[in-house]
Amino acid sequence: MKKILNYIGGALVEPQNGIFFENIDPSRGIAYSLIPDSNQNDVDAAVNAAKMAFPSWSSTPAAARSAIMVRIADLIAKNAEALARAESIDNGKPLSLARVMDIPRAEDNIRFFGTAILHWSSEAHIMENSGINYTNRKPIGVVGCISPWNLPLYLFTWKIAPAIAAGNCVVAKPSEITPMSAFLFSELCIEAGLPAGVLNIVHGYGPSAGEAIITHAGVKAISFTGGTATGARIAAKAAPEFKKLSLELGGKNPNVIFADCDFEKMLRQTLRSSFTNQGQICLCGSRIIIERPIYEKFKEAFVEKVQNMKIGDPLDDETKTGAVVSEAHMNKILSYIELAKQEGGKILCGGERCYPGGELNNGYYIKPTVIEGLGPECRTNREEIFGPVVTIQVFDTEEEALQLANATEYGLAASLWTSDLNRAHRFASKIESGIVWVNTWLMRDLRTPFGGVKNSGVGREGGWEALRFFTEAQNVCIDFTP
Ligand code: NAD
């Protein structure tokens, strides 16, 4: 079986203990490659390599750093099909989705920050007739980047790109559930001529390899995307050493639909926001909140469309709905469907595992599920399920809609459907979430601040926010009085 290798000090290497574990293809439930079971020793080697590379990389002119990053982006484009296939096999997502979303976005991330750094400038504050301050934004040093399995290369590069563009050296860990595209990416970094040690990729489990990155005294800042419970643990571990932290965590996003919306557009987009990537996008809307006059119409049209969604082999060009990421995750989602029933929810469609036939019968598939009849107090409507499961709720007034939308500990994203401009602004400002989409979903501009409030995280990624996170601001004050 193919062995995934760590990328440390510019070389592809086995873990020091020589131990690997199996990587499962969730579409067929079979092991197809091996993942390094790295530990503290591998992380120590990676941090040392990063430390050694830092003086040279941080003083490399931005234009030279940019040129290397643009070469990496070009290589992602050149190898897009192979990367998309790898992502689909590793994650269970449709190849058709990886082709249009995951891999183009990974390329965009590297190109975006690799060129943004050419336009990066810092502020000056002039004190009338007395002096001037300017802000010197310096790279931090060695930083850690840890990413989840749902958008593997997309989120991995979203962190690494601003970190290295700003002149830091990185020790990164992709999810142990989907490590393949990060491994292929390390090969592209070597081909592009990224100097040894600028990026180091350590594969393995969270509690061993991941935690060794978090607690390493040489790692000065951590950018993490993953579950809220993991984020809390990381924050607790990092706090005593005052490490800079960016935490992008879970969500339980509302889609608020008013009767005056463009119904057909809303229906199309709500289908996307509910079930893209089998509902395994942190931005997916999992609580659909509908104004009473169109509730029945929406329910009928939506359920009909959901029932027609065909689950298939992720590698088949026609497939729009693939497998969920792992057996453990499938069982977690199924247990939430059972909970919804116990809480009194009515399953309008789906609600069970799916066996698409042949060798796919050993894969992890769940029928897209719509649940009705649960209020905001139910765990089904409060906890993140992170699968192809949505609930629908009805409201009568704008105030009630707002209460329902905000009735969760999370606050990542929200979608709002209305043709009333005043209401859109009014409502958007009151929703407790870091991102609000009005009459759309997942429309992304990489310059905008990205992140959540409440239990969805701390800090913002995207654009200048990310470059600010990966730099230390130093104020230099000069007195020019005689
Ligand atoms: P997870 O928290 O289990 O794992 C995420 C990463 O953290 C993995 O690489 C894992 O190995 C590592 N990890 C686990 N324990 C660790 C520890 N103790 N120390 C250091 N690292 C550790 O999350 P997941 O199941 O991979 O991803 C799904 C979650 O990610 C969902 O909650 C989803 O909402 C969230 N997510 C959030 C965003 C966002 O932008 N806010 C984006 C995508 C996914």
XYZ file of C-alpha atoms and ligand atoms in Angstrom:
526
model
C 0.000 0.000 0.000
C 1.138 3.533 -0.762
C 2.858 5.173 2.186
C 2.155 8.800 2.968
C 5.309 10.465 4.295
C 6.072 13.412 6.526
C 7.640 16.481 4.885
C 10.389 17.717 7.212
C 13.358 19.932 6.383
C 12.574 19.688 2.661
C 12.591 15.868 2.564
C 9.845 13.237 2.533
C 10.515 10.966 5.490
C 8.963 8.123 7.463
C 7.953 8.777 11.095
C 10.897 8.169 13.430
C 9.107 5.294 15.182
C 8.411 3.592 11.823
C 4.714 3.156 12.720
C 1.935 3.726 10.177
C -1.839 3.300 10.396
C -4.439 2.641 7.731
C -6.122 5.280 5.603
C -9.679 4.330 4.666
C -11.531 5.094 1.427
C -15.004 5.864 2.854
C -16.780 5.205 -0.456
C -15.867 1.512 -0.182
C -14.881 1.108 3.457
C -11.434 -0.245 2.550
C -7.905 0.695 3.579
C -5.942 1.983 0.593
C -2.855 3.770 1.971
C -0.801 4.188 5.135
C -0.428 7.251 7.346
C 2.581 8.041 9.584
C 1.733 7.769 13.282
C 4.013 10.692 14.133
C 4.730 11.862 17.652
C 6.717 14.414 19.638
C 10.032 13.354 18.046
C 8.811 14.099 14.515
C 7.337 17.414 15.682
C 10.667 18.304 17.348
C 12.460 17.617 14.055
C 9.897 19.693 12.150
C 10.161 22.642 14.569
C 13.970 22.505 14.379
C 13.849 22.525 10.572
C 11.431 25.463 10.658
C 13.627 27.368 13.130
C 16.667 26.872 10.915
C 14.789 28.082 7.821
C 13.271 31.152 9.510
C 16.172 33.676 9.392
C 16.612 33.224 5.676
C 12.910 32.959 4.724
C 11.842 35.948 6.826
C 14.494 38.102 5.171
C 13.781 36.834 1.648
C 12.225 39.734 -0.315
C 8.447 39.505 -0.609
C 8.753 39.367 -4.386
C 10.900 36.228 -4.161
C 8.530 34.562 -1.667
C 5.675 35.492 -3.965
C 7.362 33.955 -7.035
C 7.753 30.604 -5.257
C 4.149 30.642 -4.065
C 2.893 31.447 -7.554
C 4.885 28.452 -8.831
C 3.165 26.246 -6.219
C -0.235 27.593 -7.326
C 0.643 26.847 -10.966
C 1.605 23.304 -10.025
C -1.715 22.804 -8.227
C -3.455 23.903 -11.439
C -1.295 21.556 -13.518
C -2.047 18.610 -11.222
C -5.662 19.552 -10.536
C -7.240 16.342 -11.794
C -4.921 14.070 -9.790
C -5.478 16.183 -6.665
C -9.262 16.170 -7.138
C -9.281 12.367 -7.493
C -7.111 11.995 -4.398
C -9.428 14.271 -2.420
C -12.510 12.383 -3.559
C -11.064 8.966 -2.644
C -9.776 10.163 0.721
C -12.910 12.024 1.767
C -15.841 10.389 -0.055
C -16.826 13.695 -1.666
C -17.972 13.690 -5.297
C -15.080 14.095 -7.732
C -17.272 16.627 -9.553
C -17.267 18.778 -6.390
C -13.533 18.440 -5.689
C -12.898 19.555 -9.301
C -14.883 22.769 -9.004
C -14.494 23.607 -5.334
C -11.685 22.037 -3.323
C -8.780 22.113 -5.727
C -9.456 25.433 -7.508
C -9.840 27.026 -4.084
C -6.553 25.524 -2.848
C -4.860 27.039 -5.890
C -6.611 30.376 -5.254
C -5.514 30.400 -1.609
C -1.836 30.086 -2.515
C -2.045 32.556 -5.388
C -4.144 35.030 -3.400
C -1.787 35.292 -0.406
C 1.306 34.800 -2.589
C 0.377 37.971 -4.465
C -1.328 39.817 -1.568
C 2.052 40.046 0.123
C 3.253 42.267 -2.746
C 0.600 44.823 -1.772
C 0.977 44.552 1.997
C 1.851 47.785 3.737
C 1.662 48.979 7.288
C 0.168 51.998 8.940
C 1.746 55.322 9.952
C 0.279 57.641 12.585
C 1.483 61.202 12.435
C 1.342 63.280 15.637
C 0.823 66.909 14.708
C 4.076 68.892 14.835
C 5.767 66.413 17.135
C 6.401 62.963 15.806
C 5.524 59.997 13.753
C 4.699 56.386 14.545
C 4.874 53.585 12.086
C 3.856 49.962 12.520
C 6.475 47.390 11.754
C 4.705 44.081 11.021
C 7.195 41.321 11.587
C 6.725 37.598 10.944
C 6.221 35.714 14.195
C 8.658 32.831 13.675
C 7.550 29.204 13.716
C 3.775 28.809 13.603
C 1.469 25.783 13.752
C -1.420 25.130 11.358
C -3.915 22.332 12.053
C -6.836 21.560 9.762
C -9.899 19.266 9.590
C -11.100 16.627 7.114
C -14.112 18.219 5.463
C -12.310 20.466 2.935
C -8.834 18.975 3.262
C -6.504 20.821 0.873
C -8.784 23.878 0.721
C -8.502 24.563 4.490
C -4.912 23.359 4.824
C -3.704 25.899 2.234
C -6.019 28.617 3.626
C -3.798 28.621 6.733
C -0.396 27.843 5.289
C -0.570 30.437 2.504
C -0.827 33.607 4.650
C 1.661 32.178 7.164
C 4.475 31.625 4.674
C 3.595 34.698 2.592
C 4.165 36.819 5.714
C 7.610 35.248 6.213
C 6.890 32.636 8.885
C 7.961 29.011 8.827
C 5.246 26.461 9.411
C 4.702 23.117 11.094
C 1.361 21.854 9.802
C -0.826 18.841 10.391
C -3.730 17.854 8.146
C -6.508 15.663 9.495
C -5.462 12.032 9.936
C -8.769 11.133 8.267
C -7.885 12.877 4.979
C -4.092 13.329 4.706
C -3.515 12.389 1.056
C -3.856 15.777 -0.652
C -1.511 17.380 1.912
C 1.066 14.706 1.058
C 0.693 15.380 -2.694
C 0.956 19.081 -1.895
C 4.299 18.524 -0.135
C 5.622 16.962 -3.361
C 4.513 20.060 -5.285
C 6.239 22.365 -2.773
C 9.502 20.492 -3.368
C 9.031 20.728 -7.155
C 8.317 24.474 -6.890
C 11.580 25.057 -5.006
C 10.170 26.063 -1.631
C 13.295 26.233 0.564
C 13.766 23.350 3.006
C 12.086 23.879 6.376
C 9.757 26.735 5.347
C 6.841 24.311 5.419
C 6.927 21.073 7.383
C 4.021 18.643 7.342
C 3.666 16.128 10.147
C 0.977 13.457 9.748
C -0.754 11.627 12.567
C -3.408 11.699 15.257
C -4.584 14.841 17.042
C -3.754 13.888 20.633
C -0.200 12.810 19.698
C 1.099 14.707 16.652
C -1.380 17.598 16.908
C -0.935 18.246 20.602
C 2.858 18.059 20.255
C 2.618 21.027 17.856
C 0.324 22.984 20.190
C 2.511 22.490 23.262
C 5.922 22.882 21.604
C 7.708 25.875 23.121
C 9.155 26.755 19.709
C 5.707 27.244 18.117
C 4.605 30.832 18.752
C 1.180 30.986 17.103
C -1.483 28.451 16.214
C -4.111 28.584 13.537
C -6.639 25.811 14.076
C -9.806 24.771 12.270
C -11.877 21.915 13.663
C -14.423 21.007 16.301
C -15.360 23.282 19.206
C -14.362 20.719 21.876
C -10.908 20.353 20.275
C -10.633 24.140 20.055
C -11.345 24.477 23.781
C -8.641 21.912 24.598
C -6.142 23.666 22.335
C -6.941 27.052 23.888
C -6.363 25.609 27.385
C -3.033 24.050 26.367
C -1.803 27.165 24.570
C -2.885 29.745 27.165
C -0.099 29.261 29.761
C 2.492 30.021 27.086
C 0.541 33.015 25.702
C 0.554 31.677 22.168
C -1.307 33.678 19.594
C -4.448 31.744 18.624
C -6.890 31.701 15.744
C -9.693 29.184 16.252
C -12.239 28.403 13.544
C -14.730 26.009 15.115
C -18.126 24.382 14.675
C -21.445 25.823 13.542
C -25.199 25.283 13.613
C -26.148 27.770 10.964
C -29.659 29.110 10.380
C -31.287 29.733 6.986
C -34.017 32.271 7.592
C -36.559 32.350 4.773
C -39.159 35.106 4.524
C -42.289 34.716 2.385
C -41.247 37.614 0.113
C -38.081 35.877 -1.154
C -37.370 34.744 -4.702
C -38.739 31.255 -4.081
C -37.037 29.359 -6.911
C -33.606 30.830 -6.258
C -34.007 30.224 -2.524
C -35.028 26.601 -3.123
C -32.027 25.879 -5.369
C -29.587 27.483 -2.964
C -31.141 25.938 0.146
C -30.640 22.515 -1.401
C -26.971 23.414 -1.901
C -26.521 24.932 1.550
C -28.084 21.875 3.181
C -26.362 19.027 1.382
C -23.203 20.133 -0.444
C -20.358 17.815 0.566
C -22.995 15.662 2.336
C -23.673 18.578 4.697
C -20.088 18.445 5.921
C -19.182 22.101 5.437
C -18.949 24.257 8.534
C -21.012 26.859 6.631
C -23.878 24.545 5.681
C -27.271 25.719 6.929
C -28.647 22.976 9.138
C -31.631 24.823 10.659
C -34.104 26.042 8.051
C -36.488 28.618 9.519
C -39.456 29.491 7.285
C -42.194 32.127 7.473
C -45.611 30.525 7.864
C -47.290 31.645 4.577
C -44.796 29.621 2.513
C -44.001 26.860 5.011
C -46.118 24.107 3.411
C -45.129 25.117 -0.128
C -41.452 25.068 0.835
C -41.751 21.772 2.659
C -43.376 20.008 -0.267
C -40.991 21.368 -2.917
C -37.876 20.876 -0.797
C -38.649 17.315 0.295
C -39.445 16.330 -3.292
C -36.067 17.621 -4.456
C -34.216 15.989 -1.561
C -35.862 12.637 -2.283
C -34.614 12.875 -5.867
C -30.984 13.368 -4.839
C -29.108 10.304 -6.051
C -26.311 8.899 -3.953
C -23.554 7.322 -6.002
C -19.902 6.437 -6.460
C -17.971 9.643 -5.673
C -15.678 8.935 -8.631
C -18.560 8.803 -11.089
C -18.763 12.112 -13.009
C -22.531 12.233 -12.555
C -22.512 11.847 -8.755
C -23.581 14.869 -6.727
C -23.925 13.099 -3.343
C -21.168 10.817 -2.105
C -20.136 9.149 1.137
C -19.678 10.718 4.557
C -16.097 10.771 5.724
C -15.796 7.729 8.011
C -17.664 4.917 9.706
C -17.380 6.678 13.076
C -18.803 9.881 11.621
C -21.617 7.978 9.887
C -22.554 6.389 13.207
C -22.492 9.777 14.922
C -24.871 11.220 12.314
C -27.191 8.188 12.553
C -27.246 8.536 16.341
C -28.405 12.150 15.941
C -31.207 10.984 13.642
C -32.267 8.540 16.386
C -32.099 11.362 18.930
C -34.303 13.534 16.702
C -36.922 10.768 16.685
C -36.732 10.422 20.462
C -37.174 14.176 20.798
C -40.400 13.903 18.805
C -39.107 14.886 15.372
C -40.813 13.621 12.225
C -38.491 12.325 9.507
C -39.872 13.719 6.245
C -37.304 11.922 4.083
C -34.053 9.997 4.427
C -33.271 9.130 8.028
C -31.191 6.038 7.371
C -28.006 4.564 5.965
C -27.940 3.965 2.229
C -26.441 0.988 0.393
C -25.823 2.094 -3.201
C -24.966 -1.419 -4.450
C -21.941 -3.553 -5.282
C -18.669 -2.688 -3.543
C -20.178 0.635 -2.439
C -22.335 -1.281 0.035
C -19.378 -1.315 2.405
C -19.063 2.467 2.147
C -20.538 5.056 4.487
C -23.608 6.626 2.900
C -26.551 8.391 4.524
C -29.735 9.431 2.741
C -30.239 13.218 2.822
C -32.582 13.787 5.736
C -35.187 16.442 6.527
C -36.739 16.592 10.004
C -39.816 18.533 11.100
C -41.470 19.256 14.422
C -38.534 20.086 16.701
C -38.230 23.334 18.632
C -35.166 25.405 19.495
C -34.712 23.677 22.879
C -34.056 20.250 21.307
C -30.488 18.972 21.119
C -31.084 18.216 17.441
C -31.462 21.963 16.905
C -28.636 23.000 19.209
C -25.759 20.595 18.574
C -23.655 20.324 15.449
C -24.466 17.160 13.482
C -22.221 17.946 10.482
C -23.918 15.627 8.022
C -26.766 15.483 5.481
C -29.408 16.318 8.087
C -31.493 19.495 8.334
C -34.478 20.535 10.409
C -37.302 22.815 9.354
C -39.082 25.213 11.726
C -41.864 27.755 11.196
C -42.132 31.392 12.364
C -44.744 34.152 12.316
C -42.873 37.353 13.145
C -39.454 38.818 12.435
C -38.734 38.826 16.152
C -39.542 35.142 16.450
C -37.333 34.367 13.449
C -34.456 36.191 15.114
C -34.941 34.318 18.388
C -34.912 30.991 16.561
C -31.861 31.972 14.492
C -29.886 32.941 17.591
C -31.030 29.984 19.744
C -27.706 28.134 19.723
C -24.266 28.409 21.266
C -22.745 28.685 17.786
C -22.418 31.734 15.558
C -20.545 31.012 12.359
C -22.748 31.798 9.355
C -26.356 32.565 8.482
C -28.378 32.869 5.290
C -31.235 35.278 4.984
C -33.844 35.156 2.206
C -35.985 38.252 1.631
C -36.619 40.874 -1.028
C -37.172 43.592 1.594
C -33.950 45.571 1.623
C -34.597 47.297 4.936
C -35.386 44.023 6.635
C -32.249 42.427 5.188
C -30.005 45.070 6.767
C -31.958 45.193 10.024
C -32.003 41.436 10.447
C -28.405 40.881 9.358
C -27.136 43.272 12.011
C -28.987 41.360 14.744
C -27.998 37.830 13.807
C -25.259 36.508 16.066
C -22.884 35.173 13.426
C -19.586 36.116 11.849
C -20.937 35.826 8.300
C -24.371 36.649 6.895
C -25.346 35.841 3.329
C -28.383 37.650 1.955
C -30.165 35.838 -0.891
C -27.180 33.580 -1.473
C -24.952 30.999 0.204
C -21.205 30.348 0.196
C -20.436 33.309 -2.015
C -16.840 33.934 -1.036
C -14.422 36.796 -1.584
C -11.040 35.905 -0.089
C -10.475 39.513 1.030
C -13.345 39.466 3.543
C -13.003 38.660 7.257
C -13.900 35.025 7.885
C -14.743 33.518 11.265
C -17.345 32.976 13.930
C -18.684 34.369 17.205
C -19.817 32.523 20.366
C -18.645 28.888 20.311
C -17.749 29.087 16.625
C -14.348 30.525 17.340
C -11.960 33.339 18.047
C -10.247 35.542 15.495
C -10.694 36.135 11.797
C -9.053 34.667 8.731
C -9.057 36.034 5.184
C -7.382 38.960 3.455
C -5.405 41.372 5.617
C -6.885 39.762 8.754
C -4.846 36.630 8.103
C -1.658 38.567 7.376
C -2.200 40.558 10.569
C -2.647 37.334 12.537
C 0.593 35.905 11.202
C 2.630 39.031 12.060
C 3.553 40.879 15.252
C 2.798 44.585 15.154
C 5.634 46.685 16.566
C 5.120 50.421 16.968
C 8.143 52.629 16.265
C 7.751 56.201 17.541
C 10.042 59.047 16.412
C 10.063 62.492 17.992
C 10.923 65.109 15.364
C 10.691 68.158 17.579
C 13.904 70.214 17.846
P -11.398 17.822 15.006
O -11.438 18.919 15.987
O -11.670 16.435 15.453
O -9.974 17.742 14.296
C -9.420 18.849 13.593
C -7.911 18.712 13.565
O -7.416 18.823 14.900
C -7.409 17.366 13.046
O -6.237 17.580 12.281
C -7.094 16.614 14.320
O -6.115 15.620 14.154
C -6.572 17.728 15.197
N -6.669 17.477 16.637
C -7.554 16.701 17.294
N -7.289 16.720 18.626
C -6.227 17.534 18.800
C -5.494 17.964 19.933
N -5.800 17.555 21.167
N -4.461 18.817 19.757
C -4.155 19.250 18.518
N -4.797 18.871 17.399
C -5.832 18.025 17.539
O -12.388 18.254 13.848
P -12.799 17.425 12.559
O -13.755 16.351 12.979
O -11.587 17.067 11.787
O -13.564 18.539 11.716
C -14.932 18.814 11.833
C -15.149 20.077 12.633
O -14.462 21.159 12.036
C -16.607 20.491 12.679
O -16.923 20.880 13.985
C -16.655 21.686 11.744
O -17.688 22.609 11.993
C -15.320 22.293 11.964
N -14.948 23.168 10.865
C -14.931 24.525 11.089
C -14.614 25.383 10.059
C -14.575 26.877 10.259
O -14.044 27.574 9.414
N -15.096 27.396 11.356
C -14.290 24.868 8.805
C -14.319 23.495 8.622
C -14.650 22.639 9.662
